[in-house]
Short mmCIF file of C-alpha atoms and ligand atoms in Angstrom, two decimals:
data_model
loop_
_atom_site.label_atom_id
_atom_site.label_comp_id
_atom_site.label_asym_id
_atom_site.label_seq_id
_atom_site.Cartn_x
_atom_site.Cartn_y
_atom_site.Cartn_z
CA MET A 1 -42.94 195.55 10.36
CA GLY A 2 -44.67 195.68 13.73
CA SER A 3 -47.79 197.47 12.48
CA ILE A 4 -50.97 196.37 14.23
CA LYS A 5 -53.39 194.92 11.72
CA GLU A 6 -56.83 196.40 12.22
CA MET A 7 -59.55 193.88 12.99
CA ASP A 8 -62.22 193.76 10.29
CA ASP A 9 -65.32 193.69 12.48
CA ARG A 10 -67.84 195.16 10.06
CA PHE A 11 -70.32 192.35 10.67
CA LYS A 12 -71.11 193.69 14.13
CA LYS A 13 -73.36 196.16 12.29
CA PHE A 14 -75.77 193.42 11.17
CA GLY A 15 -79.16 193.34 12.85
CA THR A 16 -80.59 194.84 16.02
CA VAL A 17 -78.02 192.87 17.98
CA SER A 18 -75.16 191.11 16.19
CA PHE A 19 -73.50 188.11 17.79
CA THR A 20 -70.76 187.93 15.17
CA SER A 21 -68.16 190.52 14.21
CA THR A 22 -65.45 188.77 12.24
CA THR A 23 -66.31 186.80 9.12
CA LYS A 24 -64.81 186.39 5.67
CA ILE A 25 -67.96 187.70 4.04
CA ASN A 26 -67.84 191.13 5.72
CA ASP A 27 -68.36 192.79 2.34
CA PHE A 28 -72.01 191.83 2.85
CA ILE A 29 -72.19 194.83 5.20
CA ASP A 30 -70.74 197.23 2.62
CA TYR A 31 -73.34 196.07 0.12
CA LEU A 32 -76.08 196.53 2.75
CA GLU A 33 -74.90 200.10 3.35
CA ASN A 34 -75.21 200.63 -0.40
CA GLY A 35 -78.76 199.31 -0.42
CA GLN A 36 -78.07 195.81 -1.72
CA VAL A 37 -78.75 192.41 -0.10
CA MET A 38 -76.24 189.97 -1.54
CA GLY A 39 -75.64 186.23 -1.63
CA THR A 40 -72.64 184.33 -2.96
CA ARG A 41 -72.22 181.97 -5.91
CA CYS A 42 -69.35 179.48 -6.16
CA LYS A 43 -67.20 180.45 -9.15
CA VAL A 44 -66.03 176.87 -9.54
CA CYS A 45 -69.22 174.78 -9.41
CA GLY A 46 -71.91 177.46 -9.60
CA LEU A 47 -73.73 176.57 -6.36
CA VAL A 48 -75.72 179.52 -5.01
CA PHE A 49 -75.76 180.46 -1.31
CA PHE A 50 -77.97 182.60 0.85
CA PRO A 51 -76.97 183.47 3.48
CA PRO A 52 -73.68 184.17 1.72
CA ARG A 53 -70.67 182.07 2.61
CA ALA A 54 -66.95 182.06 1.91
CA ASP A 55 -66.54 178.34 1.32
CA CYS A 56 -68.33 175.86 -0.95
CA TYR A 57 -69.24 172.51 0.63
CA GLN A 58 -69.93 170.97 -2.77
CA CYS A 59 -66.54 171.47 -4.45
CA LEU A 60 -64.55 172.71 -1.41
CA ALA A 61 -63.41 175.85 -3.26
CA SER A 62 -63.24 179.22 -1.52
CA ASN A 63 -63.76 181.27 -4.64
CA MET A 64 -67.05 183.13 -4.52
CA GLU A 65 -68.71 185.94 -6.42
CA TRP A 66 -71.50 188.14 -5.09
CA PHE A 67 -75.01 188.25 -6.57
CA GLU A 68 -77.92 190.44 -5.57
CA VAL A 69 -81.09 189.07 -3.94
CA ALA A 70 -83.32 190.76 -6.50
CA GLY A 71 -86.83 190.35 -7.79
CA ARG A 72 -89.70 188.65 -6.05
CA GLY A 73 -89.84 185.74 -3.67
CA GLN A 74 -92.75 183.93 -2.08
CA LEU A 75 -93.53 183.98 1.62
CA VAL A 76 -93.06 180.43 2.95
CA THR A 77 -94.16 181.05 6.55
CA TYR A 78 -93.96 183.63 9.34
CA SER A 79 -94.68 184.33 13.00
CA LYS A 80 -95.46 187.52 14.91
CA LEU A 81 -93.51 187.76 18.16
CA GLU A 82 -95.20 189.31 21.18
CA PHE A 83 -92.19 188.68 23.39
CA ALA A 84 -88.59 189.23 22.45
CA PRO A 85 -85.22 188.10 23.70
CA VAL A 86 -82.90 190.44 25.57
CA GLY A 87 -81.86 193.34 23.33
CA PHE A 88 -84.94 193.19 21.09
CA GLN A 89 -87.76 194.22 23.47
CA GLU A 90 -88.09 197.69 21.90
CA ASP A 91 -88.94 196.09 18.54
CA VAL A 92 -91.98 194.08 19.73
CA PRO A 93 -94.23 193.17 18.03
CA TYR A 94 -92.46 192.09 14.87
CA CYS A 95 -92.75 189.28 12.34
CA ILE A 96 -89.96 186.91 11.38
CA ALA A 97 -90.41 185.13 8.09
CA LEU A 98 -88.89 182.91 5.44
CA VAL A 99 -89.00 183.76 1.73
CA ASP A 100 -88.36 181.38 -1.18
CA TYR A 101 -86.52 182.68 -4.24
CA GLY A 102 -86.38 179.31 -5.99
CA ASP A 103 -82.61 178.76 -5.96
CA TYR A 104 -82.32 179.88 -2.35
CA LYS A 105 -84.35 181.05 0.62
CA VAL A 106 -83.97 184.14 2.82
CA PHE A 107 -84.72 184.31 6.55
CA GLY A 108 -85.54 187.78 7.91
CA ARG A 109 -88.24 190.13 9.15
CA ILE A 110 -91.38 191.39 7.47
CA ALA A 111 -91.30 195.21 7.15
CA GLY A 112 -92.95 196.83 10.15
CA ASP A 113 -95.38 198.80 7.97
CA VAL A 114 -97.00 195.72 6.43
CA PRO A 115 -100.37 195.27 8.22
CA GLU A 116 -100.70 191.81 9.74
CA GLY A 117 -104.00 191.30 7.94
CA ASP A 118 -102.17 191.64 4.61
CA ILE A 119 -99.70 188.85 5.36
CA GLN A 120 -100.47 185.63 3.52
CA ILE A 121 -98.38 182.51 2.97
CA GLY A 122 -97.51 182.46 -0.73
CA MET A 123 -97.67 186.24 -1.16
CA GLU A 124 -95.00 187.86 -3.32
CA VAL A 125 -92.41 189.96 -1.51
CA LYS A 126 -89.12 191.69 -2.17
CA THR A 127 -86.15 191.91 0.16
CA VAL A 128 -84.96 195.43 0.96
CA VAL A 129 -82.27 196.92 3.16
CA ASN A 130 -83.49 198.44 6.40
CA ARG A 131 -81.66 200.77 8.76
CA VAL A 132 -82.28 200.01 12.43
CA ALA A 133 -81.21 201.91 15.55
CA ASN A 134 -77.59 202.80 16.32
CA GLU A 135 -76.32 202.72 12.71
CA GLN A 136 -77.14 199.03 12.45
CA PHE A 137 -78.56 197.43 9.29
CA ASN A 138 -80.71 194.45 8.46
CA TYR A 139 -83.09 193.60 5.64
CA VAL A 140 -86.87 193.21 5.60
CA PHE A 141 -89.55 191.84 3.32
CA GLN A 142 -92.00 194.23 1.64
CA LYS A 143 -95.06 193.38 -0.43
CA ALA A 144 -93.97 193.18 -4.06
CA MET B 1 -72.15 141.03 19.94
CA GLY B 2 -75.01 140.83 22.36
CA LYS B 3 -77.90 143.13 23.03
CA VAL B 4 -77.84 146.31 25.10
CA ALA B 5 -80.32 147.04 27.88
CA ILE B 6 -81.42 149.79 30.20
CA ILE B 7 -81.33 148.31 33.70
CA GLY B 8 -81.95 151.40 35.81
CA VAL B 9 -83.76 154.72 35.43
CA GLY B 10 -84.07 157.78 37.61
CA GLN B 11 -85.05 161.40 37.52
CA SER B 12 -85.36 164.25 39.94
CA ALA B 13 -88.62 166.14 40.29
CA PHE B 14 -88.71 168.80 37.59
CA VAL B 15 -89.11 172.15 39.34
CA ARG B 16 -89.12 175.85 38.51
CA SER B 17 -86.12 176.59 40.65
CA TYR B 18 -83.99 173.87 42.19
CA PRO B 19 -82.68 174.87 45.64
CA GLY B 20 -79.23 173.38 45.20
CA SER B 21 -76.19 173.14 42.97
CA ILE B 22 -75.97 171.23 39.71
CA ARG B 23 -73.99 168.40 41.29
CA GLU B 24 -76.70 167.99 43.93
CA LEU B 25 -79.34 168.09 41.22
CA ALA B 26 -77.52 165.39 39.23
CA PHE B 27 -77.21 163.28 42.39
CA GLU B 28 -81.02 163.00 42.67
CA GLY B 29 -81.53 161.33 39.29
CA PHE B 30 -78.35 159.28 39.67
CA ARG B 31 -79.23 157.86 43.10
CA GLU B 32 -82.66 156.80 41.94
CA ALA B 33 -81.22 155.04 38.88
CA ILE B 34 -78.53 153.23 40.87
CA GLN B 35 -81.10 152.10 43.43
CA ASP B 36 -83.48 151.10 40.65
CA ALA B 37 -80.75 149.01 39.01
CA GLN B 38 -79.80 147.55 42.41
CA ILE B 39 -76.11 147.98 41.68
CA THR B 40 -73.34 149.94 43.35
CA THR B 41 -71.59 152.97 41.94
CA ARG B 42 -68.39 150.93 41.61
CA GLU B 43 -70.00 148.86 38.86
CA ILE B 44 -70.28 151.87 36.52
CA ASP B 45 -67.46 151.68 33.94
CA ALA B 46 -67.99 155.09 32.37
CA SER B 47 -70.32 158.07 32.59
CA ILE B 48 -71.72 160.37 29.93
CA ILE B 49 -72.92 163.79 31.07
CA CYS B 50 -75.55 165.50 28.90
CA SER B 51 -76.73 169.11 28.93
CA ALA B 52 -76.90 172.28 26.87
CA PRO B 53 -73.87 174.30 27.93
CA GLU B 54 -75.40 177.77 27.54
CA TYR B 55 -77.01 177.33 30.96
CA ASP B 56 -73.95 175.97 32.69
CA LYS B 57 -71.81 178.28 34.74
CA GLN B 58 -69.60 175.29 35.46
CA ARG B 59 -67.24 174.56 32.58
CA SER B 60 -66.84 170.85 31.83
CA PRO B 61 -69.41 169.53 34.33
CA ALA B 62 -68.52 165.89 33.62
CA GLY B 63 -65.47 166.09 35.88
CA VAL B 64 -67.41 167.69 38.71
CA PHE B 65 -70.18 165.11 38.54
CA ALA B 66 -67.80 162.15 38.35
CA GLU B 67 -66.18 163.35 41.56
CA TYR B 68 -69.45 164.10 43.36
CA LEU B 69 -71.15 160.85 42.29
CA GLY B 70 -68.11 158.72 43.14
CA LEU B 71 -67.36 157.77 39.55
CA ASN B 72 -63.60 158.47 39.58
CA PRO B 73 -61.32 157.18 38.17
CA GLN B 74 -63.54 155.80 35.38
CA PRO B 75 -63.76 157.84 32.18
CA THR B 76 -66.40 160.55 31.93
CA PHE B 77 -67.28 162.98 29.14
CA TYR B 78 -69.85 165.48 27.99
CA VAL B 79 -72.39 165.16 25.17
CA GLU B 80 -74.41 168.04 23.76
CA SER B 81 -77.14 168.19 21.14
CA LEU B 82 -79.37 170.84 22.72
CA CYS B 83 -82.71 169.39 23.87
CA SER B 84 -81.86 165.86 22.65
CA SER B 85 -78.56 165.67 24.55
CA SER B 86 -79.46 162.72 26.75
CA SER B 87 -80.90 160.67 23.87
CA MET B 88 -77.62 161.34 22.10
CA GLY B 89 -75.95 160.21 25.35
CA LEU B 90 -77.89 156.92 25.18
CA ARG B 91 -76.64 156.48 21.60
CA GLN B 92 -73.06 156.97 22.82
CA ALA B 93 -73.58 154.51 25.67
CA TYR B 94 -74.93 151.96 23.21
CA ALA B 95 -71.82 152.35 21.04
CA LEU B 96 -69.44 152.07 24.00
CA ILE B 97 -71.12 148.90 25.18
CA LYS B 98 -71.66 147.33 21.76
CA SER B 99 -67.99 147.88 20.98
CA GLY B 100 -66.99 145.97 24.10
CA LEU B 101 -65.14 148.94 25.58
CA HIS B 102 -67.46 149.11 28.59
CA LYS B 103 -70.02 146.88 30.29
CA ILE B 104 -72.12 149.37 32.27
CA VAL B 105 -72.44 153.05 31.42
CA ALA B 106 -74.40 155.81 33.21
CA VAL B 107 -76.07 158.47 31.05
CA ILE B 108 -76.72 161.52 33.23
CA GLY B 109 -78.75 164.43 31.87
CA PHE B 110 -79.29 167.67 33.74
CA GLN B 111 -80.17 171.33 33.38
CA LYS B 112 -80.47 174.14 35.86
CA MET B 113 -82.21 176.80 33.81
CA SER B 114 -83.37 178.92 36.73
CA GLU B 115 -80.11 180.75 37.25
CA ILE B 116 -80.89 183.08 34.37
CA SER B 117 -84.07 185.05 33.59
CA SER B 118 -86.73 183.68 31.24
CA SER B 119 -86.03 186.25 28.50
CA GLU B 120 -82.31 185.67 28.88
CA SER B 121 -82.84 181.94 28.58
CA GLN B 122 -85.02 182.49 25.49
CA GLU B 123 -82.20 184.48 24.01
CA ARG B 124 -79.68 181.77 24.85
CA MET B 125 -81.90 179.07 23.42
CA GLY B 126 -82.35 181.29 20.38
CA ARG B 127 -78.60 181.15 20.03
CA GLY B 128 -79.01 177.43 19.45
CA ALA B 129 -80.17 178.68 16.05
CA ASP B 130 -77.90 180.51 13.55
CA ILE B 131 -76.33 183.36 15.52
CA GLN B 132 -74.75 184.95 12.47
CA TRP B 133 -77.80 185.09 10.20
CA GLU B 134 -80.96 184.52 12.27
CA SER B 135 -80.42 185.71 15.85
CA PRO B 136 -79.75 189.36 14.78
CA PHE B 137 -83.44 189.50 13.75
CA GLY B 138 -84.54 188.68 17.30
CA THR B 139 -85.49 185.01 17.14
CA MET B 140 -86.80 182.69 19.85
CA MET B 141 -87.60 178.99 19.96
CA PRO B 142 -91.40 179.57 20.12
CA ALA B 143 -91.25 181.73 16.99
CA TYR B 144 -89.45 179.08 14.97
CA TYR B 145 -91.92 176.40 15.96
CA ALA B 146 -94.69 178.94 15.32
CA MET B 147 -93.47 179.21 11.72
CA TYR B 148 -93.92 175.44 11.40
CA ALA B 149 -97.36 175.71 13.01
CA ARG B 150 -98.37 178.43 10.54
CA ALA B 151 -97.24 176.33 7.58
CA HIS B 152 -98.96 173.22 8.96
CA MET B 153 -102.23 175.08 9.45
CA GLN B 154 -102.05 176.56 5.96
CA LYS B 155 -101.35 173.24 4.24
CA TYR B 156 -103.47 170.84 6.28
CA GLY B 157 -106.17 172.90 7.95
CA THR B 158 -104.86 172.15 11.43
CA THR B 159 -106.48 174.62 13.82
CA PRO B 160 -105.38 176.44 16.98
CA GLU B 161 -108.02 174.34 18.74
CA ASP B 162 -106.30 171.14 17.58
CA LEU B 163 -103.09 172.41 19.15
CA ALA B 164 -104.97 173.28 22.35
CA ARG B 165 -106.29 169.71 22.45
CA ILE B 166 -102.71 168.49 22.74
CA ARG B 167 -102.14 170.72 25.76
CA VAL B 168 -105.38 169.50 27.33
CA LYS B 169 -104.19 165.90 26.93
CA ALA B 170 -100.80 166.78 28.42
CA ALA B 171 -102.46 168.35 31.44
CA THR B 172 -104.66 165.28 31.90
CA TYR B 173 -101.53 163.28 32.71
CA GLY B 174 -99.45 166.08 34.22
CA GLN B 175 -101.96 166.09 37.07
CA ILE B 176 -101.07 162.51 37.98
CA ASN B 177 -97.30 162.82 37.54
CA ASP B 178 -95.72 163.92 40.80
CA ARG B 179 -92.45 164.75 39.00
CA ALA B 180 -94.14 167.33 36.71
CA VAL B 181 -93.75 171.07 37.15
CA TYR B 182 -97.25 171.93 35.84
CA ARG B 183 -99.95 169.87 37.55
CA LYS B 184 -103.13 171.89 37.08
CA PRO B 185 -105.97 170.88 34.74
CA VAL B 186 -106.25 172.70 31.40
CA GLY B 187 -109.48 173.04 29.39
CA LEU B 188 -110.07 174.05 25.78
CA GLU B 189 -112.11 177.04 26.94
CA MET B 190 -109.00 178.60 28.48
CA PHE B 191 -107.51 179.11 25.02
CA VAL B 192 -110.42 181.29 23.89
CA ASP B 193 -110.74 183.27 27.12
CA PRO B 194 -108.70 186.46 26.72
CA GLU B 195 -108.54 186.72 30.51
CA ASN B 196 -106.89 183.33 30.80
CA ARG B 197 -103.11 183.11 30.74
CA MET B 198 -103.22 180.09 28.41
CA SER B 199 -104.62 182.22 25.59
CA GLY B 200 -101.93 184.90 25.80
CA PRO B 201 -100.05 185.38 22.53
CA VAL B 202 -96.37 184.41 22.45
CA ALA B 203 -95.44 184.02 18.79
CA SER B 204 -98.44 183.68 16.50
CA PRO B 205 -100.14 181.26 16.12
CA LEU B 206 -98.67 179.85 19.37
CA ARG B 207 -100.05 180.95 22.72
CA VAL B 208 -98.78 180.54 26.28
CA GLY B 209 -100.67 177.25 26.52
CA ASP B 210 -98.87 175.90 23.46
CA CYS B 211 -95.46 176.24 25.10
CA CYS B 212 -93.70 174.14 27.71
CA ALA B 213 -92.07 175.76 30.71
CA ASN B 214 -88.41 175.96 31.61
CA ALA B 215 -87.48 173.72 34.50
CA ASP B 216 -84.57 172.43 36.53
CA GLY B 217 -84.09 168.71 36.60
CA SER B 218 -81.88 165.69 36.17
CA SER B 219 -82.28 162.22 34.73
CA CYS B 220 -80.16 159.09 34.68
CA LEU B 221 -80.10 155.85 32.69
CA ILE B 222 -77.99 152.83 33.57
CA VAL B 223 -77.11 151.00 30.36
CA ALA B 224 -75.59 147.50 30.35
CA ASN B 225 -74.44 144.75 28.03
CA GLU B 226 -76.55 141.61 27.67
CA GLU B 227 -74.53 139.52 30.06
CA MET B 228 -74.62 142.09 32.86
CA ALA B 229 -78.26 142.94 32.20
CA LYS B 230 -79.35 139.31 32.49
CA ALA B 231 -77.24 138.79 35.61
CA LEU B 232 -78.31 141.96 37.40
CA SER B 233 -81.77 142.94 36.27
CA PRO B 234 -85.11 141.20 36.76
CA LYS B 235 -86.71 143.39 34.09
CA PRO B 236 -84.15 144.67 31.60
CA VAL B 237 -85.57 146.86 28.85
CA TRP B 238 -83.76 146.28 25.57
CA ILE B 239 -82.63 148.87 23.07
CA LEU B 240 -84.14 147.58 19.82
CA GLY B 241 -83.51 150.48 17.47
CA LEU B 242 -81.72 153.82 17.44
CA GLY B 243 -81.91 156.56 14.82
CA ALA B 244 -80.31 159.98 14.64
CA ALA B 245 -80.16 162.76 12.07
CA SER B 246 -79.33 166.44 11.61
CA ALA B 247 -80.65 169.29 9.46
CA SER B 248 -79.65 172.79 8.38
CA VAL B 249 -79.52 175.20 11.33
CA ASN B 250 -80.74 178.13 9.28
CA LEU B 251 -84.33 177.67 8.14
CA ALA B 252 -83.18 179.04 4.78
CA GLY B 253 -81.43 175.71 4.23
CA ARG B 254 -84.60 173.64 4.66
CA ASP B 255 -87.40 172.57 2.33
CA LEU B 256 -89.98 171.07 4.72
CA PHE B 257 -91.97 173.30 7.11
CA THR B 258 -94.88 171.00 7.97
CA GLY B 259 -92.72 168.35 9.63
CA LEU B 260 -89.17 167.72 10.80
CA THR B 261 -86.87 165.87 8.42
CA VAL B 262 -84.68 164.75 11.33
CA ALA B 263 -87.62 162.98 12.96
CA ARG B 264 -88.61 161.28 9.71
CA GLN B 265 -85.05 160.12 9.05
CA ALA B 266 -84.29 159.07 12.64
CA SER B 267 -87.54 157.14 12.97
CA ARG B 268 -86.98 155.35 9.66
CA GLN B 269 -83.54 154.24 10.89
CA ALA B 270 -84.88 153.16 14.28
CA TYR B 271 -87.82 151.22 12.82
CA GLN B 272 -85.49 149.46 10.40
CA MET B 273 -82.96 148.55 13.08
CA ALA B 274 -85.71 147.27 15.38
CA GLY B 275 -87.51 145.46 12.59
CA VAL B 276 -90.83 147.05 13.53
CA GLY B 277 -93.15 149.70 12.13
CA PRO B 278 -95.42 152.41 13.52
CA PRO B 279 -98.36 150.01 14.18
CA ASP B 280 -96.10 147.95 16.47
CA ILE B 281 -95.53 150.83 18.90
CA ASP B 282 -97.63 150.39 22.05
CA VAL B 283 -96.66 153.60 23.84
CA ALA B 284 -94.63 156.66 22.80
CA GLU B 285 -92.94 159.68 24.29
CA VAL B 286 -92.58 162.53 21.81
CA HIS B 287 -90.81 165.86 22.11
CA ASP B 288 -93.71 168.25 22.79
CA CYS B 289 -91.74 171.39 23.62
CA PHE B 290 -94.64 173.06 21.80
CA THR B 291 -98.03 171.60 20.91
CA ILE B 292 -97.21 171.80 17.19
CA ALA B 293 -94.13 169.68 17.85
CA GLU B 294 -96.31 166.81 19.09
CA MET B 295 -98.69 167.26 16.13
CA MET B 296 -95.79 166.98 13.68
CA ALA B 297 -94.35 164.03 15.62
CA TYR B 298 -97.55 162.01 15.06
CA GLU B 299 -96.98 162.42 11.34
CA ASP B 300 -93.18 162.22 11.23
CA LEU B 301 -93.24 158.95 13.20
CA GLY B 302 -95.89 157.44 10.95
CA PHE B 303 -98.67 157.28 13.56
CA ALA B 304 -100.65 159.34 11.04
CA GLU B 305 -100.20 160.42 7.42
CA PRO B 306 -98.87 163.94 6.86
CA GLY B 307 -101.79 166.21 7.77
CA GLY B 308 -103.56 163.43 9.65
CA GLY B 309 -102.22 164.30 13.08
CA LYS B 310 -105.22 166.43 13.92
CA GLU B 311 -107.52 163.42 13.53
CA LEU B 312 -105.46 161.49 16.11
CA ILE B 313 -105.88 164.13 18.77
CA ARG B 314 -109.52 164.89 17.87
CA SER B 315 -110.38 161.18 18.29
CA GLN B 316 -108.24 160.93 21.44
CA ALA B 317 -106.26 158.06 19.86
CA THR B 318 -103.16 159.37 21.64
CA TYR B 319 -104.77 159.21 25.10
CA ARG B 320 -103.87 156.33 27.41
CA GLU B 321 -106.89 154.29 26.30
CA GLY B 322 -106.34 155.05 22.61
CA SER B 323 -104.65 153.09 19.83
CA ILE B 324 -101.29 154.87 20.25
CA PRO B 325 -100.85 156.48 23.68
CA VAL B 326 -98.46 159.45 23.48
CA ASN B 327 -96.94 161.38 26.39
CA VAL B 328 -99.13 159.84 29.04
CA ASP B 329 -96.70 161.22 31.63
CA GLY B 330 -97.77 164.77 30.73
CA GLY B 331 -94.98 165.36 28.24
CA LEU B 332 -92.69 168.35 28.28
CA LEU B 333 -95.79 170.56 28.30
CA SER B 334 -96.60 169.38 31.84
CA LYS B 335 -93.31 168.04 33.14
CA GLY B 336 -91.29 171.07 32.07
CA HIS B 337 -88.25 170.93 29.82
CA PRO B 338 -84.88 170.89 31.60
CA ILE B 339 -83.02 170.63 28.29
CA GLY B 340 -80.29 168.11 29.03
CA ALA B 341 -82.47 165.99 31.33
CA THR B 342 -85.46 165.75 29.00
CA GLY B 343 -84.46 162.80 26.81
CA GLY B 344 -83.51 160.72 29.84
CA SER B 345 -86.85 161.51 31.44
CA GLN B 346 -88.72 160.45 28.29
CA ILE B 347 -86.72 157.21 28.15
CA ARG B 348 -87.40 156.61 31.86
CA THR B 349 -91.13 156.90 31.22
CA ILE B 350 -91.00 154.30 28.46
CA VAL B 351 -88.84 151.96 30.56
CA LEU B 352 -91.32 152.19 33.44
CA GLN B 353 -94.20 151.59 31.01
CA LEU B 354 -92.52 148.48 29.59
CA ARG B 355 -91.86 147.23 33.12
CA GLU B 356 -95.51 147.97 33.95
CA GLU B 357 -94.44 150.21 36.81
CA ALA B 358 -95.99 153.45 35.58
CA ASP B 359 -98.76 153.42 38.21
CA ALA B 360 -101.68 155.67 37.27
CA MET B 361 -100.08 156.43 33.90
CA GLN B 362 -99.69 152.77 32.91
CA VAL B 363 -101.00 151.66 29.50
CA PRO B 364 -102.11 148.01 29.26
CA SER B 365 -99.20 145.54 28.79
CA PRO B 366 -97.00 147.40 26.29
CA GLU B 367 -94.33 145.35 24.50
CA ILE B 368 -92.61 148.04 22.44
CA GLY B 369 -92.17 151.74 23.17
CA LEU B 370 -90.71 154.67 21.24
CA VAL B 371 -88.94 157.88 22.30
CA HIS B 372 -88.75 160.89 19.94
CA ASN B 373 -86.40 163.59 21.20
CA ILE B 374 -85.57 166.69 19.13
CA GLY B 375 -82.69 169.15 19.60
CA GLY B 376 -83.28 172.77 18.60
CA VAL B 377 -85.98 173.38 16.01
CA GLY B 378 -85.51 170.09 14.21
CA LEU B 379 -81.78 170.63 14.13
CA TYR B 380 -81.01 167.30 15.79
CA GLY B 381 -83.35 164.33 16.00
CA ASN B 382 -83.08 161.09 17.97
CA VAL B 383 -85.56 158.23 17.94
CA SER B 384 -85.09 155.26 20.28
CA ILE B 385 -87.19 152.10 20.22
CA LEU B 386 -87.21 149.98 23.37
CA GLY B 387 -88.72 146.58 24.05
CA ARG B 388 -89.48 144.04 26.73
CA ALA B 389 -87.83 141.21 24.81
ZN1 ZN C 401 -68.41 174.96 -5.43
#
């Protein structure tokens, strides 16, 4: 009685700057800290989601299981930013990209150590966890 | 149920930094539209205020505008769909009038972007994307459109020079539009001159010259039912077709990266409603927030096959003298892009064209015009087809 429930704000650790702190899929952050990038699959109808979500729009259930974004995907497209929004200027230049895993796609950054000349649409990549400044985490794409 | 017409149009000059408040800015477009329609403010039954709220310091601007413009006690409300807000406002006005609820509705779009810095505004516009899953990577509008440009180039062989050609066309007409923010000539050579600002990288493959500028501005459309339009207006311009669609915010939820599904779906709806097809369009305004956006619009609207957009600009078919003149007012690339005012400004251009009042920008005797207005990076899409009869 009367105890103050602690706010679960783990999601504030996602990305260089996070604009979200409270979400029902906060376990995503725990998985990231353990080196895994995870999506969710609806236990009722089997629909697969990345980014992960708590609720299924197909069958309206809120009964998800986690799966790992593993193996290789293909680079769909990318862009190298020479300017950045507020909070990201220290990161410039960097490449944002989209990767296709067949059942789902992943939006993120290309790893900073991939030379721009090596980047090709259609190239095979893997998604790996990346630690950024101030104990924050995101994920990046590396050549597979 | 009768037809619905636009009987008055207005817009402020689009400027880098408007020296006044948002209500004063809105007044400029509103006054011109009321005077153009030759009506009095008392004849407006309802007003729809359109903007993207991330730039507004004022909460709920509809109330403030209704007071300042003398529109109390009639109903007023706010509509938002990012950069297509005022086209969405026109859609709402159409529904209000078609339903019989109102006879004359004002659609007022505005944006005062200059109160925040350019990088801050990029960040805020970036938050029109998925703030939970995309923004933490440091996204900006130019980078999203750049991803479409990259995919388009890869699949169809579109070149950076093709994109530059679109900016050169925009500047051709921006020079003769006294409401445009950018009025200097632009040449292809600027894009390959490392000393020239136009060639500066923003988000590869897009350069400074591929991007429109922020601006402050307002626009206003006076929309009326058939009876009022025929009684009041010597040259009503009729709404023949309206289409609207939405798509996944997160790019991860999309399958097409060489065009915008919302534009394809909205245009199909609008063509069907109007009973016309792409060859019937005599003049078009498309949402060229970036050069690639205009290239994709050519294809999404059916002016060219997918991948064929580059041939249209190479052959100058989208110039004023060409087979399908596009953005002969300079487009967003020259006019600037005051988010909430943009759609209304595009619609104003087409109304003036159909009334043959576009002065130096006039195309010869157009009967049917089209407006393509996109919110976010293909998140929202509105296509409006207007006609003389
Ligand atoms: Zn389900």
